[in-house]
Coordinates of C-alpha atoms in Angstrom, one line a residue:
Chain B
M11 CA -19.2 16.5 9.5
G12 CA -21.0 18.0 12.5
L13 CA -19.9 19.9 15.5
L14 CA -18.6 16.8 17.1
A15 CA -16.1 16.3 14.4
L16 CA -14.3 19.5 15.7
F17 CA -13.3 17.7 18.9
R18 CA -12.2 14.5 17.3
R19 CA -8.4 14.5 17.0
T20 CA -7.8 10.9 15.4
P21 CA -6.1 11.4 12.0
S22 CA -8.5 10.7 9.1
S23 CA -8.3 7.3 7.2
A24 CA -7.4 9.4 4.1
N25 CA -4.3 10.8 5.8
I26 CA -3.2 7.3 7.0
A27 CA -3.6 6.0 3.3
R28 CA -1.5 9.0 2.1
E29 CA 1.4 8.3 4.6
R30 CA 1.3 4.5 4.0
L31 CA 1.5 5.2 0.2
R32 CA 4.1 7.7 0.4
I33 CA 6.5 5.3 2.2
I34 CA 5.7 2.2 0.2
V35 CA 5.9 4.1 -3.2
Q36 CA 9.1 5.6 -2.3
Q37 CA 10.5 2.3 -1.4
E38 CA 9.4 0.6 -4.5
R39 CA 10.8 3.4 -6.5
S40 CA 14.2 3.2 -5.0
A41 CA 14.4 -0.6 -5.6
R42 CA 13.4 -0.1 -9.3
G43 CA 15.8 -0.4 -11.9
G44 CA 18.4 -1.4 -9.4
P45 CA 19.8 -5.0 -8.6
D46 CA 17.2 -7.6 -7.7
Y47 CA 19.0 -8.2 -4.3
L48 CA 18.2 -4.6 -3.1
P49 CA 14.9 -5.3 -1.4
L50 CA 16.4 -8.5 0.4
L51 CA 19.4 -6.5 1.3
R52 CA 17.3 -3.8 2.7
R53 CA 15.1 -6.2 4.8
E54 CA 18.2 -8.1 6.1
L55 CA 19.9 -4.8 7.0
L56 CA 16.9 -3.6 8.8
E57 CA 16.9 -7.0 10.8
V58 CA 20.5 -6.5 11.9
I59 CA 19.9 -2.9 12.8
R60 CA 16.8 -3.7 14.7
K61 CA 19.0 -6.0 16.9
Y62 CA 20.6 -2.9 18.3
V63 CA 18.3 0.0 17.7
N64 CA 14.6 0.0 17.5
V65 CA 14.3 1.8 14.0
D66 CA 11.2 2.4 11.9
P67 CA 11.1 0.1 8.8
A68 CA 10.8 3.3 6.8
A69 CA 13.9 4.8 8.2
V70 CA 16.2 2.4 6.4
Q71 CA 17.0 3.7 2.7
V72 CA 19.1 1.8 0.2
N73 CA 19.7 3.5 -3.1
V74 CA 21.8 2.7 -6.1
E75 CA 23.2 5.9 -7.5
R76 CA 24.8 6.0 -10.9
E77 CA 27.7 8.7 -11.3
D78 CA 30.3 8.9 -14.2
G79 CA 29.7 5.2 -15.0
Q80 CA 30.2 4.3 -11.4
E81 CA 27.5 2.8 -9.3
V82 CA 27.4 3.8 -5.6
L83 CA 25.3 1.9 -3.2
E84 CA 24.0 4.4 -0.9
F85 CA 22.6 3.4 2.6
S86 CA 21.0 5.7 5.1
V87 CA 19.4 5.0 8.4
A88 CA 17.6 7.8 10.3
L89 CA 17.9 6.8 14.1
P90 CA 15.0 7.5 16.5
E91 CA 15.5 10.5 18.9
K92 CA 15.7 8.2 21.9
A93 CA 17.8 5.3 20.5
R94 CA 17.6 2.2 22.7
A95 CA 17.7 -1.5 22.1
P96 CA 14.3 -3.3 22.0
G97 CA 13.4 -4.8 25.4
S98 CA 16.4 -3.1 27.4
Chain N
M20 CA 0.8 12.9 -37.1
T21 CA -0.5 9.8 -35.3
E22 CA -0.5 9.7 -31.6
I23 CA -0.9 6.5 -29.8
I24 CA -2.3 6.8 -26.3
V25 CA -2.4 3.8 -23.8
V26 CA -5.1 3.8 -21.2
T27 CA -3.8 1.6 -18.4
S28 CA -3.7 1.2 -14.6
G29 CA -2.4 -2.2 -13.4
K30 CA -5.3 -2.7 -11.1
G31 CA -8.6 -4.1 -12.7
G32 CA -12.0 -2.4 -12.4
V33 CA -10.8 1.2 -11.9
G34 CA -12.4 2.3 -15.2
K35 CA -9.8 1.8 -18.0
T36 CA -12.5 0.6 -20.7
T37 CA -15.0 3.4 -19.7
T38 CA -12.1 5.8 -20.0
S39 CA -10.9 4.6 -23.3
A40 CA -14.5 4.7 -24.8
S41 CA -15.2 8.2 -23.5
I42 CA -11.9 9.6 -24.5
A43 CA -12.1 8.0 -28.1
C44 CA -15.6 9.6 -28.5
G45 CA -14.7 12.8 -27.2
L46 CA -11.7 13.1 -29.5
A47 CA -13.7 11.9 -32.5
R48 CA -16.5 14.4 -31.6
R49 CA -14.0 17.1 -32.0
G50 CA -13.2 16.0 -35.7
K51 CA -10.1 13.8 -35.0
R52 CA -9.9 10.4 -36.7
V53 CA -9.9 7.9 -33.8
A54 CA -9.3 4.2 -33.6
V55 CA -9.8 2.4 -30.2
I56 CA -8.3 -1.1 -29.8
D57 CA -9.2 -3.6 -27.0
F58 CA -5.9 -5.3 -26.0
D59 CA -7.8 -7.4 -23.4
I60 CA -7.6 -10.7 -25.5
G61 CA -10.0 -13.4 -24.1
L62 CA -11.8 -11.0 -21.9
R63 CA -13.1 -8.5 -24.4
N64 CA -15.5 -5.6 -23.1
L65 CA -14.8 -2.7 -25.1
D66 CA -17.3 -3.8 -27.7
L67 CA -20.0 -3.9 -24.9
I68 CA -19.2 -0.4 -23.7
M69 CA -19.2 1.0 -27.2
G70 CA -22.3 -0.7 -28.0
C71 CA -21.0 -2.4 -31.0
E72 CA -21.0 -6.0 -29.7
R73 CA -23.4 -7.5 -32.3
R74 CA -21.2 -6.0 -35.1
V75 CA -17.9 -7.7 -34.4
V76 CA -17.2 -10.1 -37.1
Y77 CA -13.4 -10.0 -37.2
D78 CA -11.2 -9.1 -34.3
F79 CA -7.6 -7.8 -33.5
V80 CA -6.1 -11.4 -33.5
N81 CA -7.8 -12.2 -36.8
V82 CA -6.1 -9.2 -38.3
I83 CA -2.6 -10.0 -36.7
Q84 CA -3.0 -13.7 -38.0
G85 CA -3.7 -12.5 -41.5
E86 CA -7.4 -14.1 -41.5
C87 CA -8.9 -10.6 -42.5
T88 CA -7.8 -7.2 -43.5
L89 CA -7.6 -4.4 -41.0
K90 CA -10.4 -2.8 -42.9
Q91 CA -12.7 -5.7 -42.5
A92 CA -12.0 -5.8 -38.7
L93 CA -12.6 -2.1 -38.0
I94 CA -16.0 -1.4 -36.8
K95 CA -17.3 2.0 -37.8
D96 CA -19.2 3.8 -35.0
K97 CA -22.8 4.6 -35.7
R98 CA -22.9 7.7 -33.8
I99 CA -19.8 9.6 -34.5
E100 CA -18.4 9.7 -38.0
S101 CA -14.6 9.5 -37.5
L102 CA -14.6 6.9 -34.8
Y103 CA -13.6 3.1 -35.3
V104 CA -13.4 0.1 -32.7
L105 CA -11.0 -2.9 -33.1
A106 CA -12.4 -5.6 -30.8
A107 CA -10.3 -8.2 -28.9
S108 CA -10.6 -11.8 -29.5
Q109 CA -13.0 -13.5 -27.1
T110 CA -11.8 -17.0 -27.9
R111 CA -7.9 -16.9 -28.0
D112 CA -5.6 -16.3 -25.2
K113 CA -3.2 -13.5 -24.8
D114 CA -0.4 -15.1 -26.4
A115 CA -2.3 -14.6 -29.7
L116 CA -0.6 -11.2 -29.7
S117 CA 2.8 -10.6 -31.1
S118 CA 5.0 -7.6 -30.8
E119 CA 5.5 -7.6 -34.7
G120 CA 1.8 -8.0 -35.3
V121 CA 0.7 -5.2 -33.0
R122 CA 3.3 -3.0 -34.7
K123 CA 2.0 -3.8 -38.2
V124 CA -1.5 -3.0 -37.2
L125 CA -0.5 0.6 -35.4
D126 CA 1.7 1.2 -38.6
D127 CA -1.0 0.5 -40.8
L128 CA -3.5 2.7 -38.9
T129 CA -0.9 5.6 -38.9
A130 CA -0.5 5.1 -42.7
D131 CA -4.3 5.2 -43.2
G132 CA -4.2 8.8 -41.5
F133 CA -5.7 8.1 -38.2
D134 CA -5.1 11.2 -35.6
F135 CA -5.3 9.1 -32.4
I136 CA -5.0 5.4 -31.6
I137 CA -6.4 4.5 -28.1
C138 CA -5.0 1.4 -26.7
D139 CA -7.5 0.0 -24.0
S140 CA -5.0 -2.1 -21.8
P141 CA -6.0 -5.1 -19.8
A142 CA -5.4 -5.1 -16.0
G143 CA -2.1 -6.8 -14.6
I144 CA 1.4 -6.4 -16.0
E145 CA 1.5 -9.4 -18.3
K146 CA 1.9 -9.6 -22.1
G147 CA -1.4 -7.9 -23.2
A148 CA -0.7 -4.8 -20.9
H149 CA 2.9 -4.9 -22.1
L150 CA 2.0 -4.8 -25.7
A151 CA -0.8 -2.0 -25.1
M152 CA 1.9 0.4 -23.7
Y153 CA 5.0 -0.6 -25.8
F154 CA 4.4 1.5 -28.8
A155 CA 2.6 4.4 -26.9
D156 CA 3.5 8.1 -27.2
R157 CA 1.5 9.0 -24.1
A158 CA -0.2 7.1 -21.2
V159 CA -3.4 7.8 -19.4
V160 CA -3.0 6.2 -16.0
V161 CA -6.4 5.6 -14.5
V162 CA -6.4 5.6 -10.8
N163 CA -9.1 5.3 -8.0
P164 CA -8.2 7.3 -4.9
E165 CA -7.5 4.1 -2.9
V166 CA -4.4 2.4 -1.7
S167 CA -4.1 -0.5 -4.0
S168 CA -4.9 1.3 -7.1
V169 CA -2.3 4.1 -6.4
R170 CA 0.3 1.3 -5.6
D171 CA -0.5 -0.7 -8.9
S172 CA -0.4 2.5 -10.8
D173 CA 3.1 3.4 -9.6
R174 CA 4.3 0.0 -10.7
I175 CA 2.8 0.8 -14.2
L176 CA 4.7 4.0 -14.1
G177 CA 7.9 2.1 -13.6
L178 CA 7.2 -0.1 -16.6
L179 CA 6.2 2.8 -18.9
A180 CA 9.5 4.4 -18.0
S181 CA 11.6 1.2 -19.0
K182 CA 9.6 -1.3 -21.0
T183 CA 8.4 1.0 -23.8
Q184 CA 9.7 1.6 -27.2
R185 CA 10.2 5.3 -26.4
A186 CA 12.1 4.5 -23.2
E187 CA 14.3 2.2 -24.9
Q188 CA 15.1 4.6 -27.6
G189 CA 15.8 7.3 -25.0
N190 CA 13.8 9.8 -26.9
G191 CA 11.9 11.5 -23.9
G192 CA 9.9 8.5 -22.9
V193 CA 6.2 8.1 -22.8
K194 CA 4.4 11.2 -21.5
E195 CA 2.2 10.3 -18.5
H196 CA -1.1 11.7 -17.4
L197 CA -3.1 11.0 -14.2
L198 CA -6.8 10.4 -14.6
L199 CA -8.7 9.9 -11.4
T200 CA -12.0 8.2 -11.4
R201 CA -14.7 7.4 -8.8
Y202 CA -13.8 10.6 -7.0
S203 CA -16.2 11.5 -4.2
P204 CA -15.6 15.2 -3.2
R205 CA -17.8 14.6 -0.1
R206 CA -15.7 11.7 1.1
V207 CA -12.7 13.7 0.5
A208 CA -14.1 16.7 2.6
T209 CA -14.8 14.3 5.5
G210 CA -11.2 12.8 5.3
E211 CA -12.6 9.3 4.3
M212 CA -10.8 9.6 0.8
M213 CA -7.4 10.8 -0.5
S214 CA -7.7 14.0 -2.6
V215 CA -6.6 14.7 -6.0
D216 CA -3.5 16.7 -4.5
D217 CA -2.6 13.7 -2.4
V218 CA -2.6 11.2 -5.3
K219 CA -0.9 13.6 -7.5
E220 CA 1.9 14.3 -4.9
I221 CA 2.4 10.5 -4.3
L222 CA 2.6 9.5 -7.9
G223 CA 4.2 12.9 -9.2
L224 CA 2.0 13.2 -12.2
D225 CA 0.1 15.9 -13.9
V226 CA -3.8 15.5 -13.7
V227 CA -5.4 15.2 -17.0
G228 CA -8.9 14.5 -15.4
V229 CA -11.0 13.9 -12.3
V230 CA -14.2 11.9 -12.9
P231 CA -16.7 11.9 -10.0
E232 CA -18.3 8.8 -8.8
S233 CA -21.4 8.7 -10.9
V234 CA -24.4 6.5 -11.3
D235 CA -24.4 7.4 -14.8
V236 CA -21.3 5.2 -15.5
L237 CA -23.3 2.1 -14.8
S238 CA -26.2 3.2 -16.7
A239 CA -24.0 4.0 -19.7
S240 CA -22.4 0.6 -19.8
N241 CA -25.8 -0.9 -19.4
A242 CA -27.0 1.0 -22.5
G243 CA -23.7 0.6 -24.6
V244 CA -23.4 4.4 -24.8
P245 CA -20.2 5.7 -23.6
V246 CA -20.7 7.9 -20.6
I247 CA -19.2 11.0 -22.2
L248 CA -22.3 11.0 -24.6
N249 CA -24.6 11.7 -21.8
A250 CA -24.6 15.3 -21.8
E251 CA -26.3 15.7 -18.5
S252 CA -24.0 13.7 -16.5
D253 CA -21.0 15.3 -14.5
A254 CA -19.0 12.2 -15.5
S255 CA -19.5 13.3 -19.1
L256 CA -18.5 16.9 -18.4
A257 CA -15.3 15.5 -16.5
Y258 CA -14.4 13.5 -19.5
E259 CA -14.9 16.3 -21.9
D260 CA -12.5 18.3 -19.9
A261 CA -10.1 15.6 -20.0
V262 CA -10.2 15.3 -23.7
A263 CA -9.6 19.2 -23.9
R264 CA -6.5 18.9 -21.7
L265 CA -5.2 15.9 -23.9
L266 CA -5.5 18.3 -26.8
G267 CA -3.3 20.9 -25.0
E268 CA -6.2 23.3 -23.7
T269 CA -6.1 24.5 -20.3
V270 CA -9.2 23.8 -18.5
P271 CA -9.8 24.3 -14.6
L272 CA -10.6 21.1 -12.7
R273 CA -14.4 20.7 -11.9
F274 CA -16.2 18.3 -9.3
V275 CA -13.3 18.3 -6.9
T276 CA -14.8 20.2 -4.2
E277 CA -18.2 19.6 -2.5
P278 CA -20.9 22.2 -3.2
K279 CA -20.8 24.7 -0.2
K280 CA -23.3 23.7 2.5
G281 CA -25.6 26.0 4.4
F282 CA -25.2 27.3 8.0
F283 CA -27.4 24.7 9.6
A284 CA -26.1 21.8 7.7
R285 CA -22.5 22.6 8.9
I286 CA -23.7 22.8 12.5
F287 CA -25.8 19.7 12.7
G288 CA -24.0 17.7 10.0
G289 CA -25.6 16.1 7.2

């Protein structure tokens, strides 16, 4: 790494790898142990939401929580700051 | 007390067999009685890495199928007194292993007073890998700092937490350790490779060892002498540290940062 590197502002490839892994590992962990339909459910929900709001794939979380013998399907979507329909 | 340790990874070619051989040697050199078992039926390689390929008469499958005794199949290491190798079969397929058969072999080794049984898992998540981890007390998950290896190892962590005897019995599960191999401090410093902390954080595991990328690993396998026995190699020292940590010692990590460069090297690169 020489002097020139100081002026470079692109994220390093290691950082990109770390961020990609963080997302995919979290997704795969949340699907683990849950019903088999979770990944598909997540994908279809994402498609529907994207018809209206341009959300990031990582912004949709589907989890199954177990509390006192009850299973709760938990579902959260982080909306982008400036939500708008794609193409509008 | 016998401890069963599975060396696993999901992805192939990350250093499972190199790690199994070195950890087994390291534990045996500290006076432990150790058996190291190759679970890669049909693609055996532990015998080559251990340098005992010409002394394999009977293998793991022969023992399971009652074609020989366990004693006949255990190959005594010529360098370290208390170390034994159980080779995989080269001719059968992975269906030759049965859960009951594996359990019997592990029980017999336990009854024979072995301190450690190291199970060298095949790549993948099929039967061989499943049986290698099923009876384990602890797991050494071998990972390269690279996306596919990290993701596959997380899949393995999921299986360790659900498809093992300890998980099924609910008695604390399998204790998992992260061992990074082919680590290049130079590439981490330049942002081309994920760091120990990155991988540790993504997987949420404690680090039992970091083995630097080293030319000595290839020469060790060429020679059939586990790399830990090459006292001059950084990889050997790193495996030695990992063995110490497995035995509960606290040892600081080495070989994770690049040696400091001089003033001119930093200005002009290099």
